[in-house]
Structure formats: C-alpha cells, structure tokens
Amino acid sequence: MKLVMAIIKPFKLDEVRDALTGIGVHGLTVTEVKGYGRQKGHTEIYRGAEYAVSFLPKLKIEVAVAAGSVEKVVEAIAAAAKTGQIGDGKIFVHSIDQAVRIRTGETDNDAL
C-alpha cells in the first residue's frame, strides 16, 4: 500500500479529482496548505502599500492506493495538475504499513 501526496495549485483540484475518478480512485483527502519552492512568493499591493507574500496557497491531496496502482495515480495527477508554469507542485509517494477501516474493521488493501 502506498500514500500518494501531491501539492498542487488550488484551481487544479477539480481536474485532478476528475482524473482520479476516471482511473477508479474514489477517495481522497484535500488540505489547504501554504508554502513556497522555486516560486518564492510574490508582492501584492493592498490599499496602496506593497506587501511580500512569501507563502503561497496550495492544496495537498492525499490518496491511499494499492502498490500496483501507484504509477497510474501519479501519472493522472501529474497530467491533470500541469500548467507548465513554475509552481505546478510536487508529488510524493510514501509507504503505508497498515490501514484499518474503522467502521468495518477491514484491514490493509480491503480498507482502501
């Protein structure tokens, strides 16, 4: 089992969700996060004063999948989230040692 975690631009969420649904992924977790990488933020003008915005709004998507589905999920997220501009995001893959569905007690791949 693997946990695929992706940091994406907020306006790409619907496209990523549709892409994941299209390959059979029916559950995900979305968290609003802030951060920066090479994009390094930008400046904005508010009421005539210039402010540095160093942490940019992003979304973190987490999807638990069977190990055999990882490549398909990563490819779907990357294709749907790509704009070709700096700040498109990153995808990370973590191992999951154990999963339990609380309601039924199902474990591991059955719990996904």
Coordinates of N, CA and C in Angstrom, one line a residue:
M1 N 0.8 -1.2 0.0 CA 0.0 0.0 0.0 C 0.9 1.2 0.0
K2 N 0.4 2.2 -0.7 CA 1.2 3.5 -0.8 C 0.3 4.7 -0.5
L3 N 0.9 5.8 -0.1 CA 0.2 7.0 0.1 C 0.8 8.0 -0.9
V4 N 0.0 8.4 -1.9 CA 0.4 9.4 -2.9 C 0.0 10.8 -2.4
M5 N 0.9 11.7 -2.2 CA 0.7 13.0 -1.7 C 1.1 14.0 -2.7
A6 N 0.2 14.9 -3.1 CA 0.5 15.8 -4.2 C 0.2 17.2 -3.6
I7 N 1.1 18.2 -3.9 CA 0.9 19.6 -3.6 C 0.6 20.3 -5.0
I8 N -0.6 20.9 -5.1 CA -1.0 21.4 -6.4 C -1.5 22.8 -6.3
K9 N -1.7 23.5 -7.4 CA -2.3 24.8 -7.4 C -3.8 24.6 -7.1
P10 N -4.4 25.5 -6.3 CA -5.8 25.3 -5.9 C -6.8 25.2 -7.0
F11 N -6.6 25.9 -8.1 CA -7.6 25.9 -9.2 C -7.6 24.6 -10.0
K12 N -6.6 23.7 -9.7 CA -6.5 22.5 -10.5 C -7.2 21.3 -9.8
L13 N -7.8 21.6 -8.6 CA -8.4 20.5 -7.8 C -9.5 19.7 -8.6
D14 N -10.4 20.4 -9.3 CA -11.5 19.7 -10.0 C -10.9 18.8 -11.1
E15 N -9.9 19.3 -11.8 CA -9.3 18.5 -12.9 C -8.6 17.2 -12.3
V16 N -7.9 17.4 -11.2 CA -7.2 16.3 -10.6 C -8.2 15.3 -10.1
R17 N -9.3 15.7 -9.4 CA -10.3 14.8 -8.9 C -11.0 14.1 -10.0
D18 N -11.3 14.7 -11.1 CA -11.9 14.1 -12.3 C -11.0 13.0 -12.9
A19 N -9.7 13.3 -12.9 CA -8.7 12.4 -13.5 C -8.6 11.2 -12.6
L20 N -8.6 11.4 -11.3 CA -8.5 10.2 -10.3 C -9.8 9.4 -10.4
T21 N -10.9 10.0 -10.5 CA -12.2 9.3 -10.6 C -12.2 8.5 -11.9
G22 N -11.6 9.0 -12.9 CA -11.6 8.3 -14.2 C -10.7 7.1 -14.2
I23 N -9.8 7.0 -13.3 CA -9.0 5.7 -13.2 C -9.4 4.8 -12.1
G24 N -10.5 5.2 -11.4 CA -11.1 4.3 -10.4 C -10.7 4.6 -9.0
V25 N -10.1 5.8 -8.7 CA -9.9 6.2 -7.4 C -11.1 7.0 -6.9
H26 N -11.7 6.5 -5.8 CA -12.9 7.1 -5.3 C -12.8 7.8 -4.0
G27 N -11.6 7.9 -3.4 CA -11.5 8.6 -2.2 C -10.2 9.4 -2.1
L28 N -10.2 10.6 -1.6 CA -9.0 11.4 -1.4 C -9.2 12.4 -0.3
T29 N -8.2 12.9 0.3 CA -8.2 13.9 1.3 C -7.6 15.1 0.8
V30 N -8.2 16.3 1.0 CA -7.7 17.5 0.5 C -7.5 18.5 1.7
T31 N -6.3 19.1 1.8 CA -6.0 20.0 2.8 C -5.5 21.3 2.2
E32 N -5.9 22.4 2.7 CA -5.4 23.7 2.3 C -4.1 24.0 3.0
V33 N -3.0 24.2 2.3 CA -1.7 24.5 2.8 C -1.1 25.7 2.2
K34 N 0.0 26.2 2.8 CA 0.7 27.3 2.3 C 2.2 26.9 2.2
G35 N 2.9 27.4 1.2 CA 4.3 27.1 1.1 C 4.9 27.8 0.0
Y36 N 6.2 27.5 -0.3 CA 6.9 28.0 -1.4 C 8.1 27.1 -1.8
G37 N 8.5 27.2 -3.0 CA 9.6 26.5 -3.5 C 10.4 27.4 -4.4
R38 N 10.6 27.0 -5.6 CA 11.3 27.9 -6.5 C 10.5 29.2 -6.8
Q39 N 9.2 29.1 -6.6 CA 8.3 30.2 -6.9 C 8.6 31.4 -6.0
K40 N 9.0 31.1 -4.8 CA 9.4 32.1 -3.8 C 8.5 33.2 -3.5
G41 N 7.2 33.1 -3.7 CA 6.2 34.1 -3.4 C 6.2 35.2 -4.4
H42 N 5.5 36.3 -4.0 CA 5.4 37.5 -4.9 C 5.0 38.7 -4.0
T43 N 4.9 39.8 -4.7 CA 4.4 41.0 -3.9 C 3.0 41.4 -4.4
E44 N 2.2 41.9 -3.5 CA 0.9 42.4 -3.8 C 0.8 43.8 -3.2
I45 N -0.1 44.6 -3.9 CA -0.4 45.9 -3.4 C -1.8 45.9 -2.7
Y46 N -1.9 46.3 -1.5 CA -3.1 46.3 -0.7 C -3.3 47.7 -0.1
R47 N -4.3 48.4 -0.5 CA -4.6 49.8 0.0 C -3.4 50.7 -0.2
G48 N -2.7 50.6 -1.3 CA -1.6 51.4 -1.7 C -0.3 51.0 -1.1
A49 N -0.2 50.0 -0.2 CA 1.0 49.6 0.3 C 1.4 48.2 -0.3
E50 N 2.7 48.0 -0.6 CA 3.2 46.8 -1.2 C 3.6 45.8 -0.1
Y51 N 3.1 44.6 -0.2 CA 3.4 43.5 0.8 C 4.0 42.3 0.1
A52 N 5.0 41.7 0.7 CA 5.6 40.5 0.2 C 4.8 39.3 0.7
V53 N 4.3 38.5 -0.2 CA 3.6 37.3 0.1 C 4.5 36.1 -0.1
S54 N 5.1 35.6 1.0 CA 6.2 34.6 0.8 C 5.6 33.2 0.8
F55 N 4.5 33.0 1.4 CA 3.9 31.7 1.4 C 2.6 31.7 0.5
L56 N 2.6 30.8 -0.5 CA 1.6 30.8 -1.5 C 0.5 29.8 -1.2
P57 N -0.7 30.0 -1.4 CA -1.8 29.0 -1.1 C -1.6 27.8 -2.1
K58 N -1.7 26.6 -1.6 CA -1.7 25.4 -2.3 C -2.7 24.4 -1.7
L59 N -2.9 23.3 -2.4 CA -3.7 22.2 -1.9 C -2.8 21.0 -1.8
K60 N -3.0 20.3 -0.7 CA -2.3 19.0 -0.5 C -3.4 17.9 -0.7
I61 N -3.2 17.0 -1.6 CA -4.1 15.9 -1.9 C -3.4 14.6 -1.4
E62 N -4.1 13.8 -0.7 CA -3.6 12.5 -0.2 C -4.5 11.4 -0.7
V63 N -3.9 10.4 -1.3 CA -4.7 9.3 -1.8 C -4.0 8.0 -1.4
A64 N -4.6 7.1 -0.7 CA -4.1 5.8 -0.3 C -4.5 4.8 -1.4
V65 N -3.5 4.1 -2.0 CA -3.8 3.2 -3.1 C -3.0 1.9 -2.9
A66 N -3.4 0.8 -3.6 CA -2.6 -0.4 -3.6 C -1.3 -0.1 -4.4
A67 N -0.3 -0.9 -4.0 CA 1.0 -0.6 -4.6 C 1.0 -0.7 -6.1
G68 N 0.2 -1.6 -6.7 CA 0.2 -1.7 -8.1 C -0.5 -0.6 -8.9
S69 N -1.1 0.3 -8.2 CA -1.8 1.4 -8.8 C -1.1 2.7 -8.8
V70 N 0.1 2.7 -8.1 CA 0.8 4.0 -7.9 C 1.2 4.7 -9.1
E71 N 1.8 4.0 -10.1 CA 2.2 4.7 -11.3 C 1.0 5.4 -12.0
K72 N -0.1 4.7 -12.1 CA -1.3 5.2 -12.8 C -1.8 6.4 -12.1
V73 N -1.8 6.4 -10.7 CA -2.3 7.6 -9.9 C -1.3 8.8 -10.1
V74 N 0.0 8.5 -10.0 CA 1.0 9.6 -10.2 C 0.8 10.2 -11.6
E75 N 0.7 9.4 -12.6 CA 0.6 9.9 -14.0 C -0.7 10.7 -14.1
A76 N -1.8 10.3 -13.5 CA -3.1 11.0 -13.6 C -3.0 12.4 -12.9
I77 N -2.4 12.4 -11.8 CA -2.3 13.7 -11.0 C -1.4 14.6 -11.8
A78 N -0.2 14.1 -12.2 CA 0.8 15.0 -12.9 C 0.2 15.6 -14.2
A79 N -0.6 14.8 -15.0 CA -1.2 15.3 -16.2 C -2.2 16.3 -15.9
A80 N -3.1 16.0 -14.9 CA -4.2 17.0 -14.6 C -3.7 18.3 -14.0
A81 N -2.7 18.2 -13.2 CA -2.2 19.4 -12.4 C -1.2 20.3 -13.2
K82 N -0.7 19.8 -14.3 CA 0.3 20.5 -15.0 C -0.2 21.7 -15.8
T83 N 0.4 22.9 -15.5 CA 0.2 24.1 -16.3 C 1.4 24.4 -17.2
G84 N 2.5 23.9 -16.8 CA 3.8 24.2 -17.5 C 4.4 25.4 -16.9
Q85 N 3.9 26.0 -15.9 CA 4.4 27.2 -15.2 C 5.1 26.8 -13.9
I86 N 6.0 27.7 -13.4 CA 6.6 27.4 -12.2 C 5.6 27.4 -11.1
G87 N 5.7 26.5 -10.1 CA 4.7 26.4 -9.0 C 3.6 25.4 -9.2
D88 N 3.8 24.5 -10.3 CA 2.8 23.5 -10.5 C 2.7 22.5 -9.4
G89 N 3.7 22.3 -8.6 CA 3.7 21.4 -7.4 C 4.6 20.2 -7.5
K90 N 4.4 19.3 -6.5 CA 5.2 18.1 -6.4 C 4.3 17.0 -6.0
I91 N 4.8 15.7 -6.3 CA 4.1 14.5 -5.9 C 5.1 13.7 -5.1
F92 N 4.7 13.2 -4.0 CA 5.5 12.3 -3.1 C 4.8 11.0 -2.9
V93 N 5.5 9.9 -2.8 CA 4.9 8.6 -2.6 C 5.5 8.0 -1.3
H94 N 4.7 7.6 -0.4 CA 5.1 7.1 0.9 C 4.6 5.7 1.0
S95 N 5.3 4.8 1.8 CA 4.7 3.5 2.1 C 3.8 3.6 3.3
I96 N 2.8 2.7 3.2 CA 1.8 2.6 4.3 C 2.0 1.2 4.9
D97 N 2.3 1.1 6.2 CA 2.5 -0.2 6.9 C 1.2 -0.9 7.2
Q98 N 0.2 -0.1 7.5 CA -1.1 -0.7 7.9 C -2.2 0.3 7.7
A99 N -3.4 -0.3 7.3 CA -4.6 0.6 7.2 C -5.8 -0.2 7.8
V100 N -6.7 0.5 8.5 CA -7.8 -0.1 9.1 C -9.1 0.8 8.8
R101 N -10.1 0.2 8.2 CA -11.4 0.9 8.1 C -12.1 0.8 9.4
I102 N -12.3 1.9 10.1 CA -12.8 1.9 11.4 C -14.2 1.3 11.5
R103 N -15.1 1.6 10.6 CA -16.5 1.1 10.6 C -16.6 -0.4 10.6
T104 N -15.8 -1.0 9.7 CA -16.0 -2.5 9.5 C -14.8 -3.3 10.0
G105 N -13.7 -2.7 10.4 CA -12.6 -3.4 10.8 C -11.7 -4.0 9.7
E106 N -12.1 -3.8 8.5 CA -11.3 -4.3 7.3 C -9.9 -3.7 7.4
T107 N -8.9 -4.5 7.0 CA -7.5 -4.1 7.1 C -6.8 -4.1 5.7
D108 N -5.7 -3.3 5.7 CA -4.8 -3.2 4.6 C -5.6 -2.9 3.3
N109 N -5.3 -3.6 2.2 CA -5.9 -3.3 0.9 C -7.4 -3.3 0.9
D110 N -8.0 -4.2 1.7 CA -9.5 -4.2 1.9 C -10.0 -2.9 2.5
A111 N -9.2 -2.2 3.2 CA -9.6 -1.0 3.9 C -9.5 0.2 3.0
L112 N -8.8 0.1 1.9 CA -8.7 1.2 0.9 C -10.0 1.3 0.1

